[in-house]
Coordinates of C-alpha atoms and ligand atoms in Angstrom, one line a residue:
X1 CA -10.9 26.4 18.1
X2 CA -13.3 29.2 16.9
X3 CA -16.6 28.8 15.1
X4 CA -15.0 30.1 11.9
X5 CA -12.2 27.5 12.0
X6 CA -14.9 24.9 12.3
X7 CA -17.0 26.4 9.5
X8 CA -13.9 26.5 7.2
X9 CA -13.0 22.9 8.0
X10 CA -16.6 21.8 7.3
X11 CA -16.7 23.8 4.1
X12 CA -13.4 22.5 2.8
X13 CA -14.4 18.9 3.6
X14 CA -17.7 19.3 1.8
X15 CA -15.9 20.8 -1.2
X16 CA -13.3 18.0 -1.4
X17 CA -16.1 15.4 -1.0
X18 CA -18.1 17.0 -3.8
X19 CA -15.1 17.0 -6.1
X20 CA -14.4 13.4 -5.2
X21 CA -18.0 12.5 -6.0
X22 CA -17.9 14.2 -9.4
X23 CA -14.7 12.5 -10.3
X24 CA -16.0 9.1 -9.2
X25 CA -19.2 9.6 -11.2
X26 CA -17.3 10.4 -14.4
X27 CA -15.3 7.2 -13.9
X28 CA -18.6 5.3 -13.1
X29 CA -17.1 4.4 -9.8
X30 CA -18.7 4.5 -6.3
X31 CA -17.2 7.3 -4.2
X32 CA -17.5 5.1 -1.2
X33 CA -14.7 3.0 -2.8
X34 CA -12.4 6.0 -2.4
X35 CA -11.0 6.8 1.1
X36 CA -10.1 10.4 1.9
X37 CA -7.0 10.6 4.0
X38 CA -6.7 14.1 5.5
X39 CA -2.9 14.8 5.5
X40 CA -2.4 16.7 8.8
X41 CA 1.5 17.0 8.7
X42 CA 2.6 20.4 10.1
X43 CA -0.9 21.1 11.5
X44 CA -1.4 21.5 15.2
X45 CA -4.0 19.6 17.2
X46 CA -6.1 22.8 17.2
X47 CA -6.1 22.8 13.4
X48 CA -7.0 19.1 13.2
X49 CA -9.8 19.1 15.7
X50 CA -12.3 21.1 13.6
X51 CA -12.1 18.4 10.9
X52 CA -12.7 15.7 13.5
X53 CA -15.6 17.8 14.9
X54 CA -16.9 17.8 11.3
X55 CA -16.9 14.0 11.4
X56 CA -13.7 13.2 9.6
X57 CA -11.9 10.2 11.0
X58 CA -9.0 9.2 8.7
X59 CA -5.8 11.2 8.8
X60 CA -2.2 10.9 7.5
X61 CA 1.2 12.1 8.8
X62 CA 4.6 12.0 7.2
X63 CA 6.8 11.9 10.3
X64 CA 6.8 9.4 13.1
X65 CA 8.1 11.9 15.7
X66 CA 5.6 14.6 14.8
X67 CA 2.7 12.1 14.9
X68 CA 3.8 10.8 18.2
X69 CA 3.5 14.3 19.7
X70 CA 0.0 14.9 18.4
X71 CA -2.0 11.8 18.0
X72 CA -2.1 10.0 21.3
X73 CA -4.1 12.9 22.8
X74 CA -6.3 13.3 19.8
X75 CA -7.0 9.6 19.8
X76 CA -8.1 9.8 23.4
X77 CA -10.6 12.5 22.4
X78 CA -12.0 10.6 19.3
X79 CA -11.5 6.9 19.9
X80 CA -12.5 5.7 16.4
X81 CA -9.9 7.8 14.5
X82 CA -7.4 6.1 12.1
X83 CA -3.9 7.5 11.3
X84 CA -1.8 6.4 8.4
X85 CA 1.9 7.1 7.8
X86 CA 2.5 8.4 4.3
X87 CA 6.1 9.6 4.6
X88 CA 9.5 7.9 4.4
X89 CA 10.2 5.5 7.2
X90 CA 13.6 4.7 8.7
X91 CA 14.1 1.1 9.8
X92 CA 15.0 2.2 13.3
X93 CA 11.6 3.8 13.7
X94 CA 9.7 0.8 12.5
X95 CA 8.6 -0.2 16.0
X96 CA 7.3 3.3 16.8
X97 CA 5.5 3.4 13.5
X98 CA 3.7 0.0 14.1
X99 CA 2.7 1.1 17.5
X100 CA 1.4 4.5 16.4
X101 CA -0.2 4.0 13.0
X102 CA -3.1 2.0 11.5
X103 CA -1.4 1.6 8.1
X104 CA 1.8 2.5 6.4
X105 CA 2.0 3.8 2.8
X106 CA 5.8 3.8 2.3
X107 CA 7.1 0.3 2.4
X108 CA 9.8 0.5 -0.2
X109 CA 12.8 -1.8 0.5
X110 CA 13.7 -5.2 1.8
X111 CA 15.4 -3.9 5.0
X112 CA 12.2 -2.2 5.9
X113 CA 10.2 -5.3 5.3
X114 CA 12.5 -7.0 7.8
X115 CA 12.3 -4.2 10.4
X116 CA 8.5 -4.0 10.1
X117 CA 7.9 -7.7 10.3
X118 CA 10.1 -7.8 13.4
X119 CA 8.3 -4.9 15.0
X120 CA 4.9 -6.4 14.2
X121 CA 5.9 -9.7 15.8
X122 CA 7.3 -8.0 18.8
X123 CA 4.2 -5.9 19.4
X124 CA 1.8 -8.6 18.3
X125 CA 0.1 -6.0 16.1
X126 CA -0.2 -6.3 12.3
X127 CA -0.9 -3.3 10.2
X128 CA -1.4 -3.2 6.4
X129 CA 1.5 -1.7 4.4
X130 CA 1.2 -0.2 0.9
X131 CA 4.3 -0.6 -1.2
X132 CA 5.5 2.7 -2.5
X133 CA 6.8 2.7 -6.1
X134 CA 9.2 5.3 -7.4
X135 CA 6.9 5.7 -10.3
X136 CA 8.9 8.5 -12.1
X137 CA 12.2 6.7 -11.5
X138 CA 13.5 9.9 -9.8
X139 CA 16.8 9.3 -7.9
X140 CA 15.9 11.5 -5.0
X141 CA 12.5 10.0 -4.3
X142 CA 11.4 7.2 -2.0
X143 CA 9.8 4.1 -3.4
X144 CA 11.1 0.9 -4.9
X145 CA 12.2 0.6 -8.5
X146 CA 9.5 -0.7 -10.8
X147 CA 11.7 -3.6 -11.7
X148 CA 12.1 -4.5 -7.9
X149 CA 8.4 -4.6 -7.2
X150 CA 7.6 -8.3 -7.7
X151 CA 10.5 -9.3 -5.4
X152 CA 9.6 -6.8 -2.7
X153 CA 5.9 -7.9 -2.8
X154 CA 7.0 -11.5 -2.5
X155 CA 9.3 -10.8 0.5
X156 CA 6.6 -8.7 2.3
X157 CA 4.1 -11.5 1.8
X158 CA 6.4 -14.2 3.1
X159 CA 7.2 -12.0 6.1
X160 CA 3.4 -12.0 6.8
X161 CA 2.9 -8.3 6.0
X162 CA -0.5 -7.6 4.5
X163 CA -0.1 -5.4 1.4
X164 CA -3.4 -3.9 0.3
X165 CA -1.9 -2.1 -2.7
X166 CA 0.6 0.3 -4.1
X167 CA 1.4 4.0 -3.4
X168 CA 3.1 6.7 -5.5
X169 CA 4.0 10.3 -5.6
X170 CA 4.4 11.3 -9.3
X171 CA 7.1 13.7 -10.4
X172 CA 6.1 17.3 -9.9
X173 CA 5.6 19.8 -12.7
X174 CA 4.3 17.3 -15.3
X175 CA 0.9 15.8 -15.8
X176 CA 0.4 13.0 -13.2
X177 CA -2.2 11.0 -15.1
X178 CA 0.3 8.7 -17.0
X179 CA 2.0 7.9 -13.7
X180 CA -1.4 7.1 -12.0
X181 CA -2.3 4.9 -15.0
X182 CA 1.1 3.1 -14.7
X183 CA 0.6 2.5 -10.9
X184 CA -2.8 1.0 -11.7
X185 CA -1.3 -1.2 -14.3
X186 CA 1.4 -2.4 -11.9
X187 CA -1.2 -3.1 -9.2
X188 CA -3.3 -5.1 -11.6
X189 CA -0.3 -7.2 -12.8
X190 CA 0.4 -8.0 -9.2
X191 CA -3.2 -8.8 -8.2
X192 CA -3.5 -5.8 -5.8
X193 CA -6.6 -3.7 -5.5
X194 CA -5.5 -0.8 -3.4
X195 CA -4.1 2.4 -5.0
X196 CA -2.9 5.2 -2.8
X197 CA -2.5 8.1 -5.2
X198 CA -3.6 11.7 -5.7
X199 CA -3.0 14.8 -3.5
X200 CA -4.7 18.2 -3.4
X201 CA -3.7 19.2 -6.9
X202 CA -4.6 15.9 -8.7
X203 CA -6.9 13.7 -6.6
X204 CA -9.7 14.0 -9.2
X205 CA -7.5 12.6 -11.9
X206 CA -6.3 9.9 -9.5
X207 CA -9.9 8.9 -8.8
X208 CA -10.7 8.7 -12.5
X209 CA -7.7 6.3 -12.8
X210 CA -8.7 4.1 -10.0
X211 CA -7.4 5.6 -6.7
X212 CA -8.8 3.9 -3.6
X213 CA -7.0 6.2 -1.2
X214 CA -6.4 9.9 -1.9
X215 CA -4.0 11.9 0.3
X216 CA -5.2 15.4 0.6
X217 CA -3.7 18.1 2.8
X218 CA -3.7 21.7 1.4
X219 CA -7.3 21.5 0.0
X220 CA -8.6 20.7 3.5
X221 CA -6.3 22.7 5.8
X222 CA -5.2 25.6 3.5
X223 CA -1.6 26.2 2.4
X224 CA 1.2 25.0 4.7
X225 CA 3.5 27.8 6.0
Ligands
PLP1 C1 2.1 16.2 2.1 C2 1.7 15.0 1.4 C3 0.5 14.8 0.8 C4 -0.6 16.0 0.7 O1 -0.2 17.0 -0.1 P1 -1.2 18.2 -0.4 O2 -0.6 18.8 -1.7 O3 -1.0 19.2 0.7 O4 -2.5 17.7 -0.6 C5 0.2 13.6 0.2 N1 1.0 12.6 0.2 C6 2.2 12.7 0.8 C7 3.2 11.5 0.7 C8 2.6 13.9 1.4 O5 3.8 14.0 1.9

């Protein structure tokens, strides 16, 4: 890690925090009520470390395998770090995921409720799981159907899984705000307070519409190659 890497990480972090503050202020919200998850997928430990040196402690990954290769060592170096899984999870990786992550943002089907509950029981470790909603009803995307949400929440709760809120990735190429508003409405209808929504291009809009967790990669680390 060079001084300039660290300087860039510090500057990017400060800039994103500033943008978050402005968005929160417009919405008359406290910026402390919005967690910044630095999405470190595809980034090496050397790219991640400057952000940790700058004081950041909450990260997100989208693949179990990749996270397993990077995070145990980084956790040893910075004991108080938290890592969330924000990508699709296969049921056969549920146990690895429960062991590795502090929260999951992609609970989206009954079979995964089962696999996660089983893994949590086996490891005697409970981690919160956001339920991902396929908010734009896109066939190729992860997330449960909007109409399946109440049943899925019910089954997660009866399996003893803590659900802090809902997560979405809106369709690309269209304005995301209506989808953020819809996710907020669904959360409210289901008595959930957490909203994992907003990425580099749209986290300010997400904050104005109630995001409690924004997932930001590119704006912190630069473009992925
Ligand atoms: C990659 C990713 C992000 C971050 O995207 P950026 O545009 O780089 O900020 C957020 N959420 C999920 C689910 C992702 O896969």
